[in-house]
């Protein structure tokens, strides 16, 4: 038996996202009292608008399995939300509050894209692979602040940099194809954005929880390790097809 085996993989995933963002609004003028709250990031799926906190993305990585069936790997992914709903949100939240300097205000944040670069460590007792993962995470978000009285609207785009951690399981379903289920938490520290038109400054953090279902294609080496070989329930032929469509 070889001391180790390795393979590259790539594929796609879909996910349901939950999360929250704690924010504090401060006027840039002296003496104004801050206002704070929390955004619920989850948006209910809507089939008609194809909106809600559903995500779709792609991933690629590399696995290295030792002779004791420990698996070391690395994976990178990019994830994108569905279409925006009538509030202008996909995976995001919106709230209304009263500012001492601005009066009635709405504030929102929505995710435009996100991704991670993570290490993986796991154990493959049979055909299954069970693993833990962690590493670097990023999001590209849009924040919007609107004064309801004069109707003044200011939008800001921002990058958030943070960390990711999670657990998952992966199993073969056909020759060279594996199916995985994964829970992934991403957290991003507090970041401050200025709105010069309204003289407002908003500081906020962000945390997301994703429940993912993914499909990978393995570019195998000749040894084809037993832990990642095709399931005995699947005939040894490539009969697997993947199709997606949005209208």
XYZ file of C-alpha atoms in Angstrom, residues 9-188:
180
model
C -10.765 18.520 -6.904
C -13.158 21.191 -8.072
C -16.918 21.643 -8.019
C -19.846 23.754 -6.923
C -22.069 24.240 -3.893
C -25.312 25.755 -2.692
C -25.916 27.069 0.824
C -28.457 28.554 3.207
C -27.069 31.501 5.192
C -28.016 32.839 8.630
C -26.323 35.575 10.616
C -26.377 38.992 12.209
C -24.582 42.325 12.229
C -24.299 44.460 15.381
C -24.085 48.161 14.519
C -23.682 51.550 16.214
C -24.479 54.884 14.535
C -22.616 58.001 15.679
C -23.069 61.509 14.307
C -19.799 63.233 13.423
C -20.999 66.375 15.202
C -20.014 66.751 18.841
C -22.483 65.930 21.595
C -24.813 63.633 19.623
C -25.784 60.379 21.364
C -25.055 57.081 19.555
C -27.805 54.708 18.400
C -27.212 50.967 18.209
C -28.969 47.793 17.119
C -28.585 44.506 15.264
C -29.424 43.369 11.725
C -30.844 39.906 11.050
C -29.052 38.750 7.884
C -31.482 35.940 7.031
C -34.019 36.637 4.261
C -36.817 34.164 3.575
C -36.505 32.454 0.168
C -38.956 33.740 -2.456
C -39.346 31.531 -5.539
C -41.102 34.242 -7.585
C -38.270 36.784 -7.213
C -35.552 34.089 -6.873
C -34.402 35.956 -3.771
C -33.576 35.099 -0.177
C -30.534 33.961 1.783
C -29.595 31.206 -0.656
C -26.046 31.195 -1.972
C -24.360 29.434 -4.869
C -20.660 29.138 -5.545
C -17.628 27.224 -6.769
C -14.699 25.628 -4.963
C -11.416 23.924 -5.669
C -8.800 22.224 -3.562
C -6.204 19.562 -2.941
C -6.236 16.522 -0.611
C -3.260 14.526 0.684
C -4.062 11.239 2.458
C -1.482 9.526 4.673
C -1.174 5.761 5.123
C -2.973 6.009 8.503
C -6.005 7.467 6.636
C -5.534 10.974 7.985
C -6.351 13.529 5.276
C -4.716 16.955 4.973
C -5.942 19.463 2.439
C -6.576 23.017 1.345
C -9.657 24.516 -0.295
C -10.648 27.902 -1.732
C -14.161 28.969 -2.694
C -16.166 31.931 -3.959
C -19.868 32.298 -3.141
C -22.537 34.588 -4.573
C -26.079 35.422 -3.397
C -29.333 35.099 -5.281
C -31.217 38.036 -6.807
C -32.202 40.966 -4.569
C -35.737 41.264 -3.160
C -37.956 44.363 -3.182
C -35.962 45.818 -0.263
C -32.770 45.637 -2.324
C -31.395 42.796 -0.186
C -30.155 39.296 -0.944
C -28.258 37.942 2.062
C -28.563 40.992 4.287
C -30.673 42.974 6.734
C -32.455 46.310 7.080
C -33.615 48.374 10.052
C -35.225 51.746 10.827
C -34.189 54.020 13.665
C -34.373 57.651 14.768
C -31.150 59.628 14.766
C -30.843 62.717 17.008
C -29.368 64.642 14.073
C -31.093 63.039 11.054
C -34.549 62.057 12.288
C -36.083 58.917 10.777
C -33.444 56.788 9.016
C -33.189 53.348 7.409
C -29.913 51.434 7.378
C -29.183 48.212 5.481
C -26.311 45.944 4.531
C -26.312 43.146 1.948
C -23.634 40.744 0.763
C -22.571 40.959 -2.895
C -19.903 38.226 -2.862
C -17.862 36.220 -0.374
C -15.186 33.562 -0.214
C -12.748 31.623 1.925
C -9.288 30.044 1.765
C -9.121 27.199 4.292
C -7.039 24.283 5.504
C -8.739 20.919 6.070
C -7.831 18.017 8.348
C -9.851 14.852 8.514
C -10.078 11.102 8.872
C -11.385 8.613 6.311
C -12.386 5.377 8.101
C -14.019 3.905 4.997
C -15.573 5.520 1.940
C -16.519 8.507 4.095
C -14.303 11.475 4.914
C -15.009 13.466 8.095
C -13.102 16.723 8.471
C -12.656 20.054 10.260
C -11.692 23.203 8.402
C -10.564 26.741 9.160
C -8.852 29.744 7.615
C -9.291 33.135 5.992
C -12.649 34.648 4.896
C -13.751 37.754 3.002
C -16.962 39.462 1.900
C -17.742 42.350 -0.443
C -20.813 44.155 0.879
C -23.039 47.136 0.184
C -24.268 49.456 2.969
C -27.077 51.944 2.462
C -28.195 54.843 4.711
C -31.389 56.752 3.829
C -32.890 59.841 5.517
C -36.637 59.270 5.188
C -37.574 62.964 5.474
C -35.570 64.558 2.640
C -35.063 61.194 0.928
C -31.273 61.511 0.901
C -29.645 58.161 0.151
C -25.964 57.264 0.554
C -24.457 53.917 -0.421
C -21.031 52.545 0.467
C -19.162 49.447 -0.738
C -16.790 47.744 1.667
C -14.544 44.716 1.954
C -14.727 42.734 5.179
C -11.815 40.486 6.168
C -12.222 37.781 8.806
C -11.989 34.107 9.715
C -13.814 30.884 8.876
C -14.233 27.569 10.729
C -16.426 24.556 10.200
C -16.928 20.807 9.944
C -18.117 18.547 7.166
C -18.424 15.082 5.651
C -17.773 13.861 2.106
C -18.690 10.590 0.356
C -18.282 9.185 -3.191
C -21.474 8.890 -5.244
C -20.002 7.925 -8.639
C -16.556 7.360 -10.145
C -14.529 10.564 -9.604
C -17.537 12.374 -8.029
C -18.063 13.130 -4.328
C -20.915 14.753 -2.424
C -20.237 16.850 0.677
C -22.271 18.461 3.447
C -20.642 21.253 5.430
C -21.343 23.723 8.218
C -19.238 26.893 7.956
C -19.063 29.859 10.345
C -17.459 33.126 9.241
C -16.841 36.108 11.490
C -15.731 39.643 10.614
